[in-house]
Coordinates of C-alpha atoms in Angstrom, one line a residue:
M1 CA 114.1 103.3 67.5
K2 CA 113.3 100.0 69.2
H3 CA 110.8 101.5 71.5
E4 CA 108.5 102.1 68.5
S5 CA 108.4 98.4 67.9
L6 CA 107.6 97.8 71.6
R7 CA 104.5 99.9 71.5
G8 CA 101.6 97.9 72.9
K9 CA 103.8 95.1 74.1
I10 CA 105.4 94.1 77.5
Q11 CA 109.1 93.5 77.6
T12 CA 110.3 90.6 79.7
V13 CA 113.9 89.4 80.3
L14 CA 113.3 86.8 77.6
G15 CA 111.7 89.2 75.1
P16 CA 108.5 91.0 74.3
I17 CA 105.0 89.4 74.9
E18 CA 101.5 90.5 74.4
P19 CA 99.6 92.0 77.3
A20 CA 97.2 89.2 77.3
Q21 CA 100.1 86.8 78.1
L22 CA 100.9 88.6 81.4
G23 CA 98.1 87.0 83.5
I24 CA 98.2 87.2 87.3
T25 CA 101.1 89.5 88.2
L26 CA 103.1 90.5 91.2
P27 CA 104.2 94.1 90.2
H28 CA 106.8 94.6 92.9
E29 CA 109.1 91.8 94.0
H30 CA 112.8 91.1 94.4
L31 CA 114.2 87.7 93.4
M32 CA 118.0 88.4 93.2
S33 CA 118.8 91.5 95.3
D34 CA 121.3 93.1 97.5
G35 CA 119.6 95.5 100.0
T36 CA 122.7 96.2 102.1
G37 CA 122.7 99.8 101.1
W38 CA 120.2 100.3 103.9
F39 CA 122.6 98.7 106.5
V40 CA 123.8 100.9 109.3
E41 CA 125.8 99.1 112.0
P42 CA 124.1 99.2 115.4
E43 CA 125.8 101.0 118.3
D44 CA 124.4 98.5 120.9
S45 CA 127.0 95.6 121.3
F46 CA 124.3 92.9 121.4
E47 CA 122.6 94.2 118.3
R48 CA 125.9 94.7 116.5
A49 CA 126.7 91.0 117.2
M50 CA 123.2 90.0 115.8
A51 CA 123.8 92.1 112.8
Y52 CA 126.5 89.8 111.5
K53 CA 124.9 86.4 112.3
P54 CA 123.6 84.3 109.4
V55 CA 119.7 84.0 109.2
T56 CA 118.6 81.0 111.2
I57 CA 115.4 80.0 113.0
D58 CA 117.3 80.7 116.4
I59 CA 117.2 84.5 115.8
L60 CA 114.0 84.8 113.9
W61 CA 112.4 86.4 116.9
W62 CA 114.9 89.2 116.6
L63 CA 115.0 89.5 112.9
T64 CA 111.3 90.0 112.5
Y65 CA 111.5 93.5 113.9
H66 CA 115.1 94.3 112.7
R67 CA 114.7 94.0 109.0
F68 CA 117.3 96.7 108.3
T69 CA 119.8 95.5 110.8
N70 CA 121.1 92.0 109.7
L71 CA 123.4 91.9 106.7
D72 CA 122.6 88.3 105.7
D73 CA 118.8 89.0 105.8
M74 CA 119.3 91.7 103.3
M75 CA 121.1 89.6 100.8
C76 CA 118.9 87.3 98.5
M77 CA 121.4 86.3 95.8
D78 CA 121.0 82.5 95.8
E79 CA 119.5 81.6 92.3
D80 CA 118.3 78.0 93.2
E81 CA 116.6 79.4 96.3
A82 CA 114.9 82.1 94.2
V83 CA 113.5 79.5 91.7
E84 CA 112.3 77.3 94.6
E85 CA 110.6 80.3 96.4
I86 CA 109.0 81.9 93.4
T87 CA 107.7 78.5 92.1
H88 CA 105.2 78.5 95.0
F89 CA 103.7 81.6 93.3
K90 CA 103.4 79.7 90.0
L91 CA 101.8 76.7 91.6
A92 CA 99.3 79.0 93.3
G93 CA 98.2 80.3 89.9
G94 CA 100.7 83.2 89.2
N95 CA 102.0 83.9 85.8
S96 CA 104.3 87.1 86.0
V97 CA 106.7 88.9 88.3
V98 CA 108.1 92.4 88.0
E99 CA 111.7 92.4 89.5
M100 CA 112.4 95.8 90.9
S101 CA 116.1 95.4 91.7
N102 CA 117.9 98.1 89.7
I103 CA 121.2 99.9 90.1
G104 CA 121.8 100.0 93.9
L105 CA 119.8 96.8 94.6
G106 CA 122.1 94.3 93.0
R107 CA 120.4 93.8 89.6
S108 CA 121.3 90.4 88.0
P109 CA 119.9 90.2 84.4
K110 CA 121.5 86.8 83.4
A111 CA 120.1 85.2 86.7
L112 CA 116.7 86.6 86.0
A113 CA 116.7 85.2 82.5
R114 CA 117.7 81.8 83.9
I115 CA 115.0 82.0 86.6
S116 CA 112.4 82.8 83.9
R117 CA 113.4 79.8 81.8
R118 CA 113.6 77.4 84.8
T119 CA 110.1 78.5 86.1
G120 CA 108.2 79.4 83.0
L121 CA 107.2 82.7 84.6
N122 CA 107.3 86.1 82.8
I123 CA 109.9 88.4 84.6
I124 CA 110.1 92.1 83.8
M125 CA 113.3 93.7 84.9
G126 CA 113.7 97.3 86.2
S127 CA 116.2 100.0 85.2
G128 CA 117.5 103.3 86.7
Y129 CA 118.7 104.2 90.1
Y130 CA 117.7 103.3 93.7
I131 CA 118.3 105.5 96.8
D132 CA 121.4 107.6 96.9
C133 CA 123.1 105.8 99.8
A134 CA 123.0 102.6 97.9
L135 CA 124.5 103.9 94.7
P136 CA 128.2 103.6 93.5
D137 CA 130.3 106.9 93.8
Y138 CA 130.4 107.4 90.1
V139 CA 126.7 108.5 90.1
D140 CA 127.8 111.9 91.5
D141 CA 129.5 112.7 88.3
L142 CA 126.8 111.5 85.9
S143 CA 124.7 114.1 84.2
E144 CA 121.0 114.0 83.8
D145 CA 121.4 113.3 80.1
E146 CA 123.7 110.4 80.8
I147 CA 121.3 108.8 83.2
T148 CA 118.5 109.2 80.6
E149 CA 120.6 107.7 77.9
E150 CA 121.6 104.7 80.1
I151 CA 117.9 103.9 81.0
V152 CA 116.9 104.1 77.3
R153 CA 119.8 101.8 76.4
D154 CA 118.8 99.3 79.1
I155 CA 115.3 99.1 77.5
E156 CA 116.3 99.2 73.9
E157 CA 119.6 97.4 73.7
G158 CA 119.9 95.6 77.1
V159 CA 121.8 95.9 80.3
G160 CA 125.6 96.2 79.6
N161 CA 126.6 93.6 77.0
T162 CA 124.0 91.0 78.1
G163 CA 121.3 91.8 75.4
I164 CA 118.8 91.3 78.3
C165 CA 116.5 94.3 78.2
A166 CA 114.7 96.1 81.1
G167 CA 110.9 96.4 80.8
L168 CA 110.3 99.3 83.1
I169 CA 111.9 102.3 84.9
G170 CA 112.1 101.6 88.6
E171 CA 112.1 101.4 91.4
I172 CA 113.5 104.9 91.3
G173 CA 114.7 105.7 94.8
C174 CA 113.9 108.6 97.0
T175 CA 114.8 109.5 100.5
W176 CA 113.7 112.4 102.7
P177 CA 114.9 115.0 102.1
L178 CA 115.8 114.3 98.5
S179 CA 119.4 114.3 97.6
D180 CA 120.7 116.1 94.5
N181 CA 121.4 112.7 92.9
E182 CA 117.8 111.6 93.6
R183 CA 116.3 114.7 92.0
K184 CA 118.6 114.2 89.0
S185 CA 117.5 110.6 88.8
L186 CA 113.8 111.4 89.0
R187 CA 114.1 113.9 86.2
A188 CA 116.2 111.6 84.0
S189 CA 113.8 108.8 84.6
A190 CA 110.9 110.9 83.6
R191 CA 112.6 111.9 80.4
A192 CA 113.4 108.2 79.7
Q193 CA 109.8 107.3 80.1
K194 CA 108.8 110.1 77.7
I195 CA 111.2 108.7 75.1
T196 CA 110.4 104.9 75.5
G197 CA 106.9 104.8 76.8
A198 CA 107.9 102.5 79.6
A199 CA 106.1 102.3 83.1
L200 CA 107.8 104.4 85.7
N201 CA 107.9 103.2 89.4
I202 CA 108.9 105.5 92.3
H203 CA 110.0 104.5 95.8
P204 CA 109.0 107.3 98.2
G205 CA 111.1 108.6 101.1
Q206 CA 110.3 108.4 104.7
H207 CA 107.9 111.3 105.0
E208 CA 104.2 111.7 104.3
D209 CA 105.0 114.4 101.7
S210 CA 107.7 112.5 99.9
A211 CA 105.4 110.8 97.4
M212 CA 103.8 114.0 96.2
E213 CA 107.1 115.8 96.0
A214 CA 108.4 113.1 93.7
I215 CA 105.3 113.1 91.6
R216 CA 105.6 116.9 91.1
I217 CA 109.2 116.5 90.0
V218 CA 108.5 113.8 87.4
E219 CA 105.4 115.7 86.2
A220 CA 107.4 118.8 85.5
A221 CA 110.0 116.7 83.6
G222 CA 107.2 115.3 81.3
A223 CA 106.2 112.0 82.9
D224 CA 103.0 110.3 82.0
L225 CA 101.4 110.0 85.4
T226 CA 98.9 107.4 84.2
K227 CA 101.8 105.1 83.6
T228 CA 103.7 106.2 86.9
T229 CA 103.3 104.1 90.0
M230 CA 103.9 105.3 93.6
D231 CA 104.9 102.2 95.5
H232 CA 104.8 101.6 99.2
I233 CA 101.4 103.3 99.7
D234 CA 101.0 101.2 102.8
R235 CA 104.0 102.7 104.5
G236 CA 104.6 105.9 102.5
V237 CA 101.1 107.6 102.1
R238 CA 99.1 107.1 105.3
Q239 CA 96.8 110.0 105.1
R240 CA 93.7 109.3 103.1
E241 CA 93.5 112.8 101.5
N242 CA 97.0 112.3 100.2
R243 CA 96.2 109.0 98.6
I244 CA 93.1 110.5 97.0
A245 CA 95.1 113.5 95.7
L246 CA 97.7 111.1 94.1
A247 CA 94.8 109.2 92.5
Q248 CA 93.2 112.3 91.2
M249 CA 96.4 113.1 89.3
G250 CA 96.1 109.7 87.5
V251 CA 99.0 108.0 89.5
V252 CA 98.8 104.2 90.1
L253 CA 98.8 103.3 93.7
E254 CA 100.7 100.3 94.7
Y255 CA 100.0 98.5 98.0
D256 CA 103.0 96.2 98.0
L257 CA 103.7 95.3 101.6
F258 CA 101.2 92.5 101.9
G259 CA 102.3 90.0 104.5
R260 CA 104.0 92.6 106.7
E261 CA 102.3 93.0 110.1
G262 CA 103.2 95.3 113.0
Y263 CA 105.1 98.5 113.3
Y264 CA 107.7 99.7 110.9
P265 CA 111.2 99.4 112.3
M266 CA 112.5 102.8 111.4
E267 CA 113.9 104.9 114.3
H268 CA 113.5 108.3 112.6
R269 CA 109.8 107.7 111.6
K270 CA 107.0 106.0 113.6
I271 CA 104.4 104.6 111.2
D272 CA 101.2 102.8 112.0
L273 CA 101.9 100.2 109.4
P274 CA 98.6 98.6 108.4
N275 CA 97.9 94.8 108.5
D276 CA 96.5 93.0 105.5
H277 CA 92.9 93.6 106.6
V278 CA 93.5 97.4 106.8
R279 CA 95.3 97.3 103.3
I280 CA 92.2 95.7 101.9
N281 CA 89.8 98.2 103.6
E282 CA 91.8 101.1 102.2
I283 CA 91.9 99.6 98.7
M284 CA 88.1 99.1 98.8
D285 CA 87.7 102.7 99.9
L286 CA 89.7 103.8 96.9
M287 CA 87.5 101.4 94.7
S288 CA 84.4 103.1 96.1
L289 CA 85.7 106.5 94.8
G290 CA 86.2 105.0 91.4
Y291 CA 90.0 104.4 91.3
I292 CA 90.1 100.6 91.0
K293 CA 91.9 100.9 87.6
Q294 CA 94.7 102.7 89.5
I295 CA 95.5 100.0 92.0
V296 CA 98.1 97.2 92.0
I297 CA 99.2 94.9 94.8
S298 CA 102.3 93.0 95.7
Q299 CA 104.6 91.8 98.6
D300 CA 108.0 93.5 98.0
I301 CA 110.0 90.4 99.3
W302 CA 113.6 91.5 99.7
N303 CA 114.6 89.9 103.0
K304 CA 115.4 86.2 103.5
T305 CA 113.0 86.2 106.5
Q306 CA 110.1 87.0 104.2
R307 CA 110.7 83.7 102.3
R308 CA 109.2 80.4 103.2
T309 CA 112.7 78.8 103.6
Y310 CA 113.3 81.0 106.6
G311 CA 109.8 81.0 108.1
G312 CA 108.3 83.8 106.1
W313 CA 105.1 84.1 104.1
G314 CA 106.6 83.8 100.7
Y315 CA 105.6 85.0 97.2
A316 CA 102.3 83.1 97.1
H317 CA 101.0 84.9 100.1
I318 CA 98.5 87.2 98.2
L319 CA 97.1 84.3 96.1
D320 CA 96.9 81.8 99.1
N321 CA 95.9 84.1 102.0
T322 CA 94.9 87.6 100.9
L323 CA 92.4 86.8 98.0
P324 CA 90.1 84.8 100.3
V325 CA 89.9 87.7 102.7
M326 CA 89.2 90.1 99.8
R327 CA 86.3 87.9 98.7
A328 CA 85.0 87.6 102.3
K329 CA 85.0 91.5 102.5
G330 CA 82.9 91.7 99.3
M331 CA 85.4 92.1 96.4
T332 CA 84.3 90.3 93.3
E333 CA 86.3 88.1 91.0
D334 CA 86.1 91.0 88.4
D335 CA 87.5 93.3 91.1
I336 CA 90.4 90.9 91.8
R337 CA 91.1 90.4 88.1
T338 CA 91.2 94.1 87.5
I339 CA 93.8 94.6 90.2
M340 CA 96.0 91.5 89.6
V341 CA 95.6 91.0 85.8
D342 CA 94.2 93.9 83.8
N343 CA 95.9 96.8 85.7
P344 CA 99.4 95.4 85.4
A345 CA 98.8 94.4 81.7
R346 CA 97.9 98.0 80.9
L347 CA 100.5 99.6 83.1
F348 CA 103.5 97.6 81.7
A349 CA 102.6 97.7 78.1
F350 CA 104.7 100.3 76.3
S351 CA 102.7 103.3 75.2

């Protein structure tokens, strides 16, 4: 089995590399993605008109707080633009990007391989299924075994007939309450992780209890929780005791919304979304409890308006703007290296 030859290595879209080659890593980004599975047409006539406008500076004031309501903003499928945008991260000192767009998010293996060649960045591609409402209808008829086999095939043989292989399982989508497809997907993903030794990444639903519910499901299915990441901690797990409970189980905690300020624009859930200062404070709190080796950070850029081209903060935001604040708050260079280099290298190496 190919997964045996991958043991101890990291699989990029251009092939396996040694963990020491990974370097400074963004563990949760989107370069080529289609997020329109989230789109719900507004009832209000003004907002409905805005929903179908192209992204321009003229409507940036509205787009900033309507990230799930404009179709063009949710489509990042321009390869040249992706190269230009992610190059800012490389020029700031970055080395590697984990691309979380799987089935339901417009995964594009050939484009990711070309972007990797054009930029010289290591790119790790995800596998598995996103949230139920973004999935094709055929998923209803897939068995748990078939999903497991597909994920294993993505990792061992490549996606479709491309020969381009996934390097992790994720981001596996959850909503609240979980759908039958999402439960099936979680169990199948855990089984695929057990077979391949790949890292597993979970996207929690819009409820404080969603993260722990998903972790209990994959744990029961045999997942290695030390190689399982709960993403969106900074919008999904807002109670300190719940973050600590996940960390105590060995789960990797991903703060991946750096750059997002203000409230979270979801009508059915009002979240006090932290700003970057609060994100850093929470990370330092977890560090004080001994969990620094279970923390990774990223920006989860999946809207046009998060990119520099459209007035956003871009993929270099953490390196350019966040690290100086971390240092000012007392984090050392060793702390930063642990979070941005050592933890991703350990997490994404096949076990």
